[in-house]
Every structure is written in structure tokens, then in C-alpha cells.
Amino acid sequence: MTTRRHPPNFKDIAALTLRVWREAATFFLSIELGLMLLVVAATVGGVWLAVMHDVHSLLAFGFAIAYVATRVMLHVKRILSWPFI
């Protein structure tokens, strides 16, 4: 007895994509994603400024480090919940 799986058609792929988007929409539309992108931009900008030997790189790195430290502190104090746990 052999069972062959047929490859998914376009309708199956569209339904799965829609279901995944609906489940992940709260994350994609949250302020957390915006803040994470801001930290990434500050880190990349800080590296660029450090390569250019600019003192303003410390400000960018300070923002990124302060954001991460603040998030950890808020999680430890149970003000925020740990993601994906």
C-alpha cells in the first residue's frame, strides 16, 4: 500500500499564508517590532559612526544597550512577559 502526497495547490498555499499572517499580525503590528527595528538602525548607525571615528557612535550604542537592559529589567520585574515562552 502506497500513499502519495500530492503537492499543495495555490489554494492550499494561500489559505496557509493567510492563517499564518492572522496569527502573526499582532506581532507585526506591535510597537515592539518598531522598537527592535529602531535598535537595529541605531546599532548599524553606531558601527558606521565608529568606523568614521565619530564620537556620536557612543550615543547610538548607548541607546541600543539601554533598550536591551531596560527590556531585561522589565521582564525580570514581570511588567512584561517573556516572548515565545
Short mmCIF file of N, CA and C in Angstrom, two decimals:
data_model
loop_
_atom_site.label_atom_id
_atom_site.label_comp_id
_atom_site.label_asym_id
_atom_site.label_seq_id
_atom_site.Cartn_x
_atom_site.Cartn_y
_atom_site.Cartn_z
N MET A 1 0.84 -1.17 0.00
CA MET A 1 0.00 0.00 0.00
C MET A 1 0.89 1.24 0.00
N THR A 2 0.71 2.05 -0.96
CA THR A 2 1.49 3.28 -1.04
C THR A 2 0.56 4.47 -0.94
N THR A 3 1.02 5.45 -0.23
CA THR A 3 0.24 6.70 -0.15
C THR A 3 1.11 7.79 -0.75
N ARG A 4 0.57 8.42 -1.72
CA ARG A 4 1.27 9.51 -2.38
C ARG A 4 0.67 10.82 -1.96
N ARG A 5 1.54 11.71 -1.58
CA ARG A 5 1.07 13.05 -1.25
C ARG A 5 1.17 13.91 -2.49
N HIS A 6 0.09 14.57 -2.76
CA HIS A 6 0.10 15.48 -3.89
C HIS A 6 0.64 16.82 -3.42
N PRO A 7 1.39 17.49 -4.27
CA PRO A 7 1.92 18.79 -3.86
C PRO A 7 0.76 19.78 -3.62
N PRO A 8 0.95 20.69 -2.69
CA PRO A 8 -0.14 21.63 -2.40
C PRO A 8 -0.40 22.54 -3.60
N ASN A 9 -1.66 22.82 -3.79
CA ASN A 9 -2.00 23.72 -4.89
C ASN A 9 -2.02 25.16 -4.38
N PHE A 10 -2.32 26.08 -5.27
CA PHE A 10 -2.30 27.51 -4.93
C PHE A 10 -3.29 27.84 -3.83
N LYS A 11 -4.43 27.19 -3.84
CA LYS A 11 -5.47 27.47 -2.84
C LYS A 11 -4.99 27.07 -1.44
N ASP A 12 -4.32 25.93 -1.32
CA ASP A 12 -3.78 25.49 -0.04
C ASP A 12 -2.69 26.45 0.46
N ILE A 13 -1.83 26.88 -0.44
CA ILE A 13 -0.76 27.79 -0.07
C ILE A 13 -1.34 29.14 0.38
N ALA A 14 -2.33 29.63 -0.32
CA ALA A 14 -2.95 30.90 0.04
C ALA A 14 -3.65 30.80 1.40
N ALA A 15 -4.33 29.69 1.65
CA ALA A 15 -5.02 29.51 2.93
C ALA A 15 -4.02 29.44 4.08
N LEU A 16 -2.92 28.73 3.89
CA LEU A 16 -1.90 28.64 4.93
C LEU A 16 -1.23 29.99 5.17
N THR A 17 -0.93 30.71 4.11
CA THR A 17 -0.32 32.03 4.25
C THR A 17 -1.25 32.97 5.00
N LEU A 18 -2.52 32.94 4.70
CA LEU A 18 -3.49 33.80 5.38
C LEU A 18 -3.60 33.44 6.85
N ARG A 19 -3.60 32.15 7.16
CA ARG A 19 -3.69 31.72 8.56
C ARG A 19 -2.46 32.14 9.36
N VAL A 20 -1.28 31.99 8.76
CA VAL A 20 -0.05 32.38 9.44
C VAL A 20 -0.02 33.89 9.65
N TRP A 21 -0.44 34.66 8.64
CA TRP A 21 -0.45 36.11 8.78
C TRP A 21 -1.40 36.55 9.89
N ARG A 22 -2.57 35.94 9.97
CA ARG A 22 -3.53 36.31 11.01
C ARG A 22 -2.99 36.01 12.40
N GLU A 23 -2.27 34.91 12.55
CA GLU A 23 -1.71 34.57 13.86
C GLU A 23 -0.54 35.47 14.22
N ALA A 24 0.22 35.93 13.24
CA ALA A 24 1.40 36.74 13.50
C ALA A 24 1.14 38.24 13.38
N ALA A 25 -0.06 38.63 13.00
CA ALA A 25 -0.36 40.05 12.77
C ALA A 25 -0.19 40.89 14.02
N THR A 26 -0.50 40.33 15.18
CA THR A 26 -0.36 41.11 16.41
C THR A 26 1.10 41.48 16.66
N PHE A 27 2.02 40.59 16.29
CA PHE A 27 3.44 40.90 16.44
C PHE A 27 3.90 41.91 15.40
N PHE A 28 3.50 41.69 14.14
CA PHE A 28 3.96 42.57 13.08
C PHE A 28 3.42 43.98 13.23
N LEU A 29 2.27 44.14 13.85
CA LEU A 29 1.67 45.45 14.00
C LEU A 29 1.94 46.05 15.38
N SER A 30 2.76 45.39 16.18
CA SER A 30 3.01 45.87 17.53
C SER A 30 4.11 46.92 17.54
N ILE A 31 4.18 47.64 18.63
CA ILE A 31 5.23 48.64 18.78
C ILE A 31 6.58 47.97 19.04
N GLU A 32 6.55 46.73 19.50
CA GLU A 32 7.80 46.02 19.78
C GLU A 32 8.64 45.86 18.52
N LEU A 33 8.00 45.54 17.42
CA LEU A 33 8.76 45.36 16.18
C LEU A 33 9.38 46.69 15.77
N GLY A 34 8.65 47.77 15.92
CA GLY A 34 9.20 49.08 15.59
C GLY A 34 10.39 49.44 16.47
N LEU A 35 10.29 49.12 17.76
CA LEU A 35 11.41 49.41 18.66
C LEU A 35 12.62 48.54 18.33
N MET A 36 12.39 47.28 17.98
CA MET A 36 13.51 46.42 17.62
C MET A 36 14.19 46.93 16.35
N LEU A 37 13.40 47.39 15.38
CA LEU A 37 13.99 47.94 14.17
C LEU A 37 14.76 49.22 14.46
N LEU A 38 14.27 50.01 15.41
CA LEU A 38 14.97 51.23 15.81
C LEU A 38 16.31 50.89 16.46
N VAL A 39 16.34 49.85 17.28
CA VAL A 39 17.60 49.41 17.89
C VAL A 39 18.56 48.89 16.84
N VAL A 40 18.05 48.17 15.86
CA VAL A 40 18.91 47.68 14.78
C VAL A 40 19.51 48.86 14.01
N ALA A 41 18.67 49.84 13.71
CA ALA A 41 19.17 51.02 12.98
C ALA A 41 20.20 51.78 13.81
N ALA A 42 19.97 51.89 15.12
CA ALA A 42 20.94 52.57 15.98
C ALA A 42 22.25 51.80 16.04
N THR A 43 22.18 50.48 16.07
CA THR A 43 23.39 49.67 16.11
C THR A 43 24.19 49.80 14.81
N VAL A 44 23.49 49.70 13.69
CA VAL A 44 24.18 49.84 12.39
C VAL A 44 24.75 51.24 12.25
N GLY A 45 23.95 52.24 12.64
CA GLY A 45 24.46 53.61 12.59
C GLY A 45 25.64 53.82 13.52
N GLY A 46 25.59 53.20 14.70
CA GLY A 46 26.70 53.31 15.63
C GLY A 46 27.97 52.68 15.09
N VAL A 47 27.83 51.55 14.43
CA VAL A 47 29.01 50.91 13.82
C VAL A 47 29.57 51.81 12.73
N TRP A 48 28.69 52.37 11.91
CA TRP A 48 29.15 53.25 10.84
C TRP A 48 29.87 54.48 11.42
N LEU A 49 29.27 55.07 12.44
CA LEU A 49 29.91 56.24 13.05
C LEU A 49 31.23 55.87 13.72
N ALA A 50 31.30 54.68 14.30
CA ALA A 50 32.56 54.24 14.90
C ALA A 50 33.64 54.05 13.84
N VAL A 51 33.26 53.54 12.69
CA VAL A 51 34.22 53.38 11.59
C VAL A 51 34.71 54.75 11.13
N MET A 52 33.82 55.74 11.17
CA MET A 52 34.18 57.09 10.76
C MET A 52 34.87 57.87 11.89
N HIS A 53 35.11 57.22 13.03
CA HIS A 53 35.75 57.82 14.20
C HIS A 53 34.98 59.02 14.73
N ASP A 54 33.66 58.87 14.79
CA ASP A 54 32.80 59.94 15.29
C ASP A 54 32.36 59.59 16.72
N VAL A 55 32.38 60.58 17.57
CA VAL A 55 32.03 60.37 18.97
C VAL A 55 30.54 60.06 19.13
N HIS A 56 29.72 60.46 18.17
CA HIS A 56 28.28 60.21 18.26
C HIS A 56 27.93 58.71 18.23
N SER A 57 28.89 57.88 17.87
CA SER A 57 28.65 56.44 17.89
C SER A 57 28.33 55.95 19.30
N LEU A 58 28.91 56.62 20.30
CA LEU A 58 28.63 56.24 21.69
C LEU A 58 27.16 56.47 22.04
N LEU A 59 26.58 57.51 21.49
CA LEU A 59 25.16 57.77 21.72
C LEU A 59 24.29 56.67 21.11
N ALA A 60 24.61 56.26 19.90
CA ALA A 60 23.85 55.21 19.24
C ALA A 60 23.99 53.89 19.99
N PHE A 61 25.23 53.54 20.36
CA PHE A 61 25.45 52.30 21.12
C PHE A 61 24.79 52.38 22.50
N GLY A 62 24.85 53.53 23.11
CA GLY A 62 24.20 53.71 24.41
C GLY A 62 22.70 53.49 24.34
N PHE A 63 22.07 53.99 23.28
CA PHE A 63 20.63 53.76 23.11
C PHE A 63 20.33 52.28 22.97
N ALA A 64 21.09 51.59 22.14
CA ALA A 64 20.84 50.16 21.91
C ALA A 64 21.05 49.36 23.19
N ILE A 65 22.10 49.64 23.92
CA ILE A 65 22.38 48.91 25.16
C ILE A 65 21.34 49.23 26.23
N ALA A 66 20.95 50.50 26.31
CA ALA A 66 19.93 50.89 27.30
C ALA A 66 18.59 50.23 27.00
N TYR A 67 18.25 50.11 25.72
CA TYR A 67 16.99 49.46 25.36
C TYR A 67 17.00 48.00 25.80
N VAL A 68 18.06 47.30 25.50
CA VAL A 68 18.15 45.88 25.87
C VAL A 68 18.14 45.73 27.39
N ALA A 69 18.88 46.57 28.10
CA ALA A 69 18.91 46.49 29.56
C ALA A 69 17.54 46.80 30.17
N THR A 70 16.85 47.78 29.61
CA THR A 70 15.52 48.12 30.11
C THR A 70 14.54 46.99 29.87
N ARG A 71 14.61 46.35 28.71
CA ARG A 71 13.72 45.22 28.43
C ARG A 71 13.96 44.09 29.41
N VAL A 72 15.21 43.77 29.66
CA VAL A 72 15.52 42.68 30.59
C VAL A 72 15.00 43.02 31.98
N MET A 73 15.22 44.25 32.43
CA MET A 73 14.75 44.66 33.75
C MET A 73 13.21 44.57 33.85
N LEU A 74 12.51 45.00 32.82
CA LEU A 74 11.05 44.92 32.84
C LEU A 74 10.55 43.48 32.83
N HIS A 75 11.30 42.60 32.17
CA HIS A 75 10.92 41.19 32.18
C HIS A 75 11.17 40.57 33.55
N VAL A 76 12.29 40.91 34.16
CA VAL A 76 12.61 40.36 35.48
C VAL A 76 11.59 40.83 36.52
N LYS A 77 11.16 42.08 36.41
CA LYS A 77 10.16 42.60 37.34
C LYS A 77 8.74 42.15 36.99
N ARG A 78 8.62 41.36 35.94
CA ARG A 78 7.35 40.80 35.47
C ARG A 78 6.36 41.87 35.02
N ILE A 79 6.85 42.99 34.58
CA ILE A 79 5.99 44.02 33.98
C ILE A 79 5.67 43.63 32.54
N LEU A 80 6.65 43.04 31.87
CA LEU A 80 6.46 42.50 30.53
C LEU A 80 6.58 40.98 30.61
N SER A 81 5.92 40.31 29.67
CA SER A 81 6.04 38.85 29.65
C SER A 81 7.12 38.45 28.65
N TRP A 82 7.77 37.33 28.92
CA TRP A 82 8.81 36.85 28.04
C TRP A 82 8.18 36.36 26.75
N PRO A 83 8.69 36.78 25.61
CA PRO A 83 8.11 36.32 24.34
C PRO A 83 8.50 34.87 24.06
N PHE A 84 7.63 34.17 23.39
CA PHE A 84 7.87 32.83 22.90
C PHE A 84 8.10 31.81 23.99
N ILE A 85 7.61 32.07 25.21
CA ILE A 85 7.74 31.08 26.29
C ILE A 85 6.33 30.70 26.73
#
